[in-house]
Tab-separated table of C-alpha atoms in Angstrom:
chain	number	residue	atom	x	y	z
A	1	MET	CA	30.992	-114.618	54.776
A	2	SER	CA	28.183	-116.962	55.654
A	3	GLU	CA	30.022	-119.798	53.935
A	4	LEU	CA	33.134	-118.915	55.530
A	5	HIS	CA	31.984	-119.100	58.775
A	6	THR	CA	30.174	-122.586	58.204
A	7	ASP	CA	33.628	-123.863	57.018
A	8	THR	CA	35.374	-122.682	60.219
A	9	THR	CA	33.009	-124.086	62.486
A	10	ASP	CA	32.976	-127.384	60.756
A	11	THR	CA	36.947	-127.717	60.808
A	12	THR	CA	37.081	-126.618	64.487
A	13	THR	CA	34.132	-129.285	65.306
A	14	GLY	CA	36.244	-131.888	63.302
A	15	THR	CA	39.166	-130.997	65.065
A	16	ALA	CA	37.618	-131.099	68.843
A	17	GLY	CA	36.241	-134.455	68.050
A	18	THR	CA	39.366	-135.554	66.926
A	19	ALA	CA	41.103	-134.630	70.045
A	20	GLY	CA	38.134	-136.189	72.179
A	21	THR	CA	37.778	-139.199	70.689
A	22	GLY	CA	40.984	-139.989	68.338
A	23	GLY	CA	44.191	-141.859	70.183
A	24	THR	CA	45.878	-138.636	71.035
A	25	GLY	CA	43.448	-136.829	73.705
A	26	ALA	CA	43.371	-137.639	77.220
A	27	PRO	CA	40.665	-140.015	77.063
A	28	GLY	CA	42.213	-141.913	74.192
A	29	ARG	CA	45.342	-142.386	76.078
A	30	ALA	CA	43.610	-143.399	79.270
A	31	ALA	CA	41.951	-146.114	77.042
A	32	ILE	CA	45.243	-147.222	75.502
A	33	GLU	CA	46.993	-147.431	79.009
A	34	ALA	CA	44.326	-149.510	80.466
A	35	GLU	CA	44.446	-151.912	77.623
A	36	LEU	CA	48.159	-152.075	78.339
A	37	VAL	CA	47.831	-152.720	81.993
A	38	GLU	CA	45.268	-155.592	81.269
A	39	ALA	CA	47.585	-156.985	78.473
A	40	VAL	CA	50.466	-157.049	81.093
A	41	ALA	CA	48.299	-158.536	83.889
A	42	ALA	CA	47.417	-161.306	81.091
A	43	THR	CA	51.043	-162.392	80.576
A	44	GLN	CA	51.888	-162.216	84.324
A	45	GLY	CA	49.101	-164.658	85.258
A	46	SER	CA	47.262	-164.761	88.478
A	47	PRO	CA	49.125	-163.137	91.521
A	48	LEU	CA	47.827	-166.110	93.632
A	49	LEU	CA	49.338	-168.972	91.418
A	50	ARG	CA	52.371	-166.976	91.674
A	51	ARG	CA	52.519	-167.024	95.311
A	52	ILE	CA	51.600	-170.673	95.400
A	53	GLY	CA	53.962	-171.945	92.694
A	54	PRO	CA	57.083	-171.952	94.947
A	55	PHE	CA	55.509	-174.129	97.490
A	56	MET	CA	54.288	-176.761	95.124
A	57	PRO	CA	57.695	-178.971	95.296
A	58	ILE	CA	56.993	-179.049	99.350
A	59	ALA	CA	53.367	-179.952	98.783
A	60	LEU	CA	54.227	-182.856	96.680
A	61	LEU	CA	56.769	-183.980	99.035
A	62	LEU	CA	54.214	-183.961	102.083
A	63	ILE	CA	51.706	-186.118	99.978
A	64	TRP	CA	54.705	-188.373	99.033
A	65	GLU	CA	55.528	-188.711	102.863
A	66	VAL	CA	51.888	-188.904	103.748
A	67	SER	CA	51.131	-191.754	101.058
A	68	GLY	CA	54.354	-193.966	102.197
A	69	ARG	CA	53.266	-193.646	105.507
A	70	VAL	CA	49.595	-194.874	105.312
A	71	GLY	CA	50.543	-197.482	102.671
A	72	LEU	CA	49.509	-196.173	99.608
A	73	LEU	CA	53.086	-196.431	97.916
A	74	ASP	CA	55.370	-199.358	98.322
A	75	GLU	CA	58.107	-198.071	100.414
A	76	ARG	CA	60.392	-200.750	98.689
A	77	PHE	CA	60.223	-198.655	95.528
A	78	PHE	CA	59.178	-195.215	96.843
A	79	PRO	CA	60.983	-194.536	100.214
A	80	VAL	CA	59.528	-191.676	101.867
A	81	PRO	CA	61.242	-188.551	101.675
A	82	THR	CA	62.475	-188.480	105.302
A	83	SER	CA	64.162	-192.015	104.684
A	84	ILE	CA	65.890	-190.373	101.776
A	85	VAL	CA	66.931	-187.339	103.707
A	86	GLY	CA	68.588	-189.499	106.322
A	87	THR	CA	70.766	-191.396	104.004
A	88	PHE	CA	71.442	-188.402	102.284
A	89	LEU	CA	73.132	-187.233	105.609
A	90	GLU	CA	74.717	-190.516	106.172
A	91	MET	CA	76.441	-190.347	102.928
A	92	LEU	CA	77.222	-186.379	103.158
A	93	THR	CA	78.904	-187.153	106.539
A	94	SER	CA	80.895	-190.010	105.373
A	95	GLY	CA	82.027	-188.004	102.404
A	96	ASP	CA	81.067	-190.702	100.009
A	97	LEU	CA	78.254	-188.310	98.088
A	98	PHE	CA	80.913	-185.466	98.177
A	99	ASP	CA	83.668	-187.743	96.293
A	100	ASP	CA	81.102	-188.953	93.631
A	101	ALA	CA	79.711	-185.526	93.136
A	102	SER	CA	82.951	-183.897	92.708
A	103	ILE	CA	84.325	-186.401	90.003
A	104	THR	CA	81.252	-186.185	88.182
A	105	LEU	CA	81.572	-182.217	88.074
A	106	THR	CA	85.021	-182.645	87.135
A	107	ARG	CA	84.470	-184.772	84.079
A	108	ILE	CA	81.493	-182.570	83.281
A	109	ALA	CA	83.489	-179.293	83.424
A	110	ILE	CA	86.719	-180.977	81.391
A	111	GLY	CA	84.383	-182.507	78.742
A	112	PHE	CA	81.964	-179.454	78.593
A	113	THR	CA	85.128	-177.274	77.728
A	114	MET	CA	86.560	-179.567	75.143
A	115	GLY	CA	83.277	-179.549	73.311
A	116	ALA	CA	82.118	-176.050	73.733
A	117	VAL	CA	84.979	-174.331	72.369
A	118	PRO	CA	85.092	-175.901	68.758
A	119	GLY	CA	81.441	-175.773	68.996
A	120	VAL	CA	81.336	-172.075	69.201
A	121	LEU	CA	84.181	-171.624	66.767
A	122	LEU	CA	82.825	-173.716	64.029
A	123	GLY	CA	79.423	-172.185	64.199
A	124	LEU	CA	80.705	-168.874	64.058
A	125	LEU	CA	82.805	-169.902	60.961
A	126	LEU	CA	80.145	-171.762	59.254
A	127	GLY	CA	77.590	-169.422	59.752
A	128	SER	CA	79.873	-166.434	58.394
A	129	VAL	CA	81.387	-168.317	54.995
A	130	ARG	CA	78.473	-169.547	53.371
A	131	PRO	CA	80.346	-171.950	50.951
A	132	LEU	CA	81.736	-173.808	53.924
A	133	ARG	CA	78.287	-174.242	55.350
A	134	GLN	CA	76.765	-175.472	52.461
A	135	LEU	CA	79.835	-177.898	52.320
A	136	LEU	CA	79.794	-179.406	56.175
A	137	GLU	CA	76.440	-178.609	57.430
A	138	PRO	CA	74.834	-181.499	56.037
A	139	VAL	CA	77.803	-183.665	57.813
A	140	PHE	CA	76.820	-182.499	61.018
A	141	SER	CA	73.239	-182.778	60.487
A	142	SER	CA	73.605	-186.457	59.708
A	143	LEU	CA	75.735	-186.966	62.823
A	144	LEU	CA	73.252	-185.091	65.240
A	145	PRO	CA	70.687	-187.822	65.475
A	146	ILE	CA	73.096	-190.456	66.507
A	147	PRO	CA	72.544	-191.129	70.179
A	148	LYS	CA	75.978	-189.703	71.859
A	149	ILE	CA	75.668	-192.431	74.597
A	150	ALA	CA	75.808	-195.145	71.461
A	151	ILE	CA	79.366	-193.844	70.706
A	152	PHE	CA	80.526	-194.668	74.206
A	153	PRO	CA	81.218	-198.189	73.536
A	154	LEU	CA	83.499	-197.359	70.581
A	155	LEU	CA	85.295	-194.746	72.732
A	156	LEU	CA	85.635	-197.549	75.289
A	157	LEU	CA	87.519	-199.599	72.617
A	158	ILE	CA	89.779	-196.767	71.605
A	159	PHE	CA	90.600	-195.151	74.764
A	160	GLY	CA	89.690	-197.968	77.469
A	161	LEU	CA	88.275	-197.448	80.678
A	162	GLY	CA	90.104	-194.304	81.466
A	163	GLU	CA	88.883	-190.718	81.916
A	164	THR	CA	89.642	-189.987	78.210
A	165	SER	CA	86.760	-191.710	77.153
A	166	LYS	CA	84.351	-189.659	79.451
A	167	TYR	CA	85.565	-186.433	78.610
A	168	LEU	CA	85.309	-187.022	74.999
A	169	ILE	CA	81.695	-188.255	75.308
A	170	VAL	CA	80.940	-185.139	77.291
A	171	ALA	CA	82.596	-183.177	74.679
A	172	ILE	CA	80.721	-184.700	71.863
A	173	GLY	CA	77.293	-184.096	73.193
A	174	VAL	CA	78.162	-180.606	74.169
A	175	PHE	CA	79.519	-179.871	70.804
A	176	PHE	CA	76.391	-180.336	68.678
A	177	TYR	CA	74.309	-178.256	71.333
A	178	LEU	CA	76.724	-175.158	70.904
A	179	PHE	CA	77.424	-175.841	67.184
A	180	PHE	CA	74.042	-175.562	65.688
A	181	ASN	CA	72.863	-172.807	68.272
A	182	THR	CA	75.958	-170.541	67.340
A	183	LEU	CA	75.204	-171.261	63.408
A	184	THR	CA	71.769	-170.423	63.924
A	185	GLY	CA	72.392	-167.072	65.886
A	186	VAL	CA	74.743	-166.024	63.369
A	187	MET	CA	72.869	-166.894	60.369
A	188	GLN	CA	70.234	-164.293	61.813
A	189	THR	CA	72.368	-161.624	62.020
A	190	PRO	CA	70.311	-158.662	60.005
A	191	PRO	CA	72.889	-158.120	56.745
A	192	LEU	CA	72.432	-154.515	57.360
A	193	TYR	CA	74.673	-154.799	60.770
A	194	ASN	CA	77.366	-156.274	58.308
A	195	ASP	CA	77.021	-153.731	55.598
A	196	VAL	CA	77.728	-150.972	58.401
A	197	ALA	CA	80.649	-152.775	59.674
A	198	VAL	CA	82.206	-153.031	55.905
A	199	ALA	CA	81.320	-149.099	55.548
A	200	ASN	CA	83.278	-148.369	58.433
A	201	GLY	CA	86.369	-150.390	57.356
A	202	ALA	CA	85.959	-153.431	59.555
A	203	SER	CA	87.762	-156.605	58.432
A	204	PRO	CA	86.152	-160.142	58.206
A	205	LEU	CA	87.747	-161.183	61.677
A	206	GLN	CA	86.605	-157.652	63.298
A	207	ARG	CA	82.937	-158.310	61.758
A	208	ARG	CA	83.051	-161.971	63.218
A	209	LEU	CA	83.753	-160.524	66.702
A	210	THR	CA	81.802	-157.333	66.747
A	211	VAL	CA	78.963	-158.108	64.814
A	212	SER	CA	78.145	-161.657	64.304
A	213	LEU	CA	79.482	-163.079	67.860
A	214	PRO	CA	77.516	-160.617	69.689
A	215	HIS	CA	74.271	-161.008	67.986
A	216	ALA	CA	74.545	-164.737	68.557
A	217	LEU	CA	75.198	-164.511	72.317
A	218	PRO	CA	71.736	-164.967	73.235
A	219	SER	CA	71.569	-168.236	70.886
A	220	ILE	CA	74.868	-169.416	72.312
A	221	PHE	CA	73.581	-169.087	76.057
A	222	THR	CA	70.523	-171.135	75.175
A	223	GLY	CA	72.649	-174.003	73.670
A	224	THR	CA	75.066	-173.623	76.828
A	225	LYS	CA	72.042	-174.347	79.153
A	226	LEU	CA	70.735	-177.216	76.790
A	227	ALA	CA	74.428	-178.488	76.799
A	228	ALA	CA	74.865	-178.592	80.493
A	229	GLY	CA	71.645	-180.531	80.999
A	230	GLY	CA	72.637	-182.909	78.512
A	231	ALA	CA	76.082	-183.361	79.676
A	232	PHE	CA	74.744	-184.336	83.118
A	233	VAL	CA	72.659	-187.061	81.253
A	234	ILE	CA	75.552	-188.332	79.174
A	235	ILE	CA	78.004	-188.604	81.994
A	236	ALA	CA	75.401	-190.453	84.471
A	237	ALA	CA	74.827	-193.000	81.526
A	238	ALA	CA	78.373	-193.455	80.995
A	239	GLU	CA	79.334	-193.612	84.673
A	240	PHE	CA	76.773	-196.529	84.656
A	241	VAL	CA	78.981	-198.930	82.720
A	242	GLY	CA	82.270	-197.302	82.246
A	243	SER	CA	83.435	-196.194	85.669
A	244	GLN	CA	83.866	-197.140	89.344
A	245	SER	CA	83.025	-193.687	90.423
A	246	GLY	CA	80.645	-190.818	90.134
A	247	LEU	CA	77.101	-190.075	90.547
A	248	GLY	CA	76.060	-192.256	87.724
A	249	TYR	CA	77.992	-195.476	89.146
A	250	LEU	CA	76.209	-194.560	92.553
A	251	ILE	CA	72.976	-194.780	91.002
A	252	TRP	CA	73.767	-197.863	89.234
A	253	SER	CA	75.511	-199.487	92.276
A	254	ALA	CA	72.930	-198.654	94.612
A	255	TRP	CA	70.405	-200.294	92.312
A	256	SER	CA	72.402	-203.577	91.757
A	257	THR	CA	72.184	-203.982	95.440
A	258	PHE	CA	68.618	-202.646	96.009
A	259	ALA	CA	69.617	-199.831	98.161
A	260	VAL	CA	66.896	-197.911	96.857
A	261	SER	CA	67.062	-194.910	99.220
A	262	LYS	CA	70.763	-194.359	98.229
A	263	MET	CA	69.696	-194.495	94.323
A	264	TYR	CA	67.451	-191.571	95.125
A	265	VAL	CA	69.857	-189.635	96.628
A	266	GLY	CA	71.996	-190.009	93.423
A	267	ILE	CA	69.272	-189.119	91.311
A	268	VAL	CA	68.455	-185.789	93.456
A	269	THR	CA	71.896	-184.795	93.558
A	270	ILE	CA	72.140	-184.755	89.856
A	271	SER	CA	69.045	-183.045	89.523
A	272	VAL	CA	69.926	-180.498	91.989
A	273	LEU	CA	73.612	-179.922	90.602
A	274	GLY	CA	72.210	-179.810	87.007
A	275	TYR	CA	69.714	-176.826	88.488
A	276	VAL	CA	72.666	-175.119	89.996
A	277	VAL	CA	74.546	-174.833	86.778
A	278	THR	CA	71.772	-173.829	84.777
A	279	LEU	CA	71.079	-171.027	87.380
A	280	LEU	CA	74.722	-169.914	87.203
A	281	ILE	CA	74.722	-170.128	83.235
A	282	GLY	CA	71.405	-167.809	83.521
A	283	LEU	CA	73.381	-165.295	85.761
A	284	LEU	CA	76.228	-165.164	83.459
A	285	GLU	CA	73.835	-164.447	80.464
A	286	ARG	CA	72.217	-161.684	82.328
A	287	LYS	CA	75.649	-160.014	82.786
A	288	LEU	CA	77.068	-160.437	79.729
A	289	VAL	CA	73.642	-160.101	77.516
A	290	PRO	CA	72.067	-157.125	79.160
A	291	TRP	CA	70.129	-155.970	76.010
A	292	VAL	CA	67.970	-159.084	75.936
A	293	LYS	CA	64.608	-158.857	77.876
A	294	TYR	CA	64.397	-161.768	80.575
């Protein structure tokens, strides 16, 4: 009886100790929750810095303005922001800026569509069919490092100075972004997903559309954002030498006439338009890919 009492006491004491100090008791849960709160706070950074962050561009513009006014910056090369804003309003009122911006956006939209559709389709196909991927991926990988704008003179020789050459140079640049991002997304699809689809009688086409494509969507949208930024770079460079209109031509003509404020207007307009397009793509991504944490 004495031994039985001792064993029972030890067991009870051990259980109580576990409840009091092991991760399942109230003190243990409180410690874990405190650690989680600290970890989340560490990832979010300083609240003060988050409040200051949005005002940093304004602060930089003020520093630029003051530096120009007191002579620290040469206004021939760095006109003060108020001067650039004045030029912007003049160009906006005359309609010149709107015309050039709309021409550039139209070229990007058409070229983007021409490059994105085959890029996604080929990426989906090669990511799903291994023999085809082994055959063709080295070809695309060897073409990827070529600067896309380096192909533009060849396109001008073949298609002339018309719009076709500009559409194609944008399409070529966009294609590689979408192709490789789609290919990567499809190849990262867990085999178990396809096995379940096969077990439920899905055809190869159904597996591509219901398994591979949804799994690749986050990667596709990443490629879309990169392609949008790349498209602005490519079309601006193409408009430097192969156009008489567009924001690239605006920047180039302003440089050739030393109209520096007008040149800055063109640069800032491209930056703002690129940011807005990327923002819209991000909003669409949140609608179509709600399972991804942002």
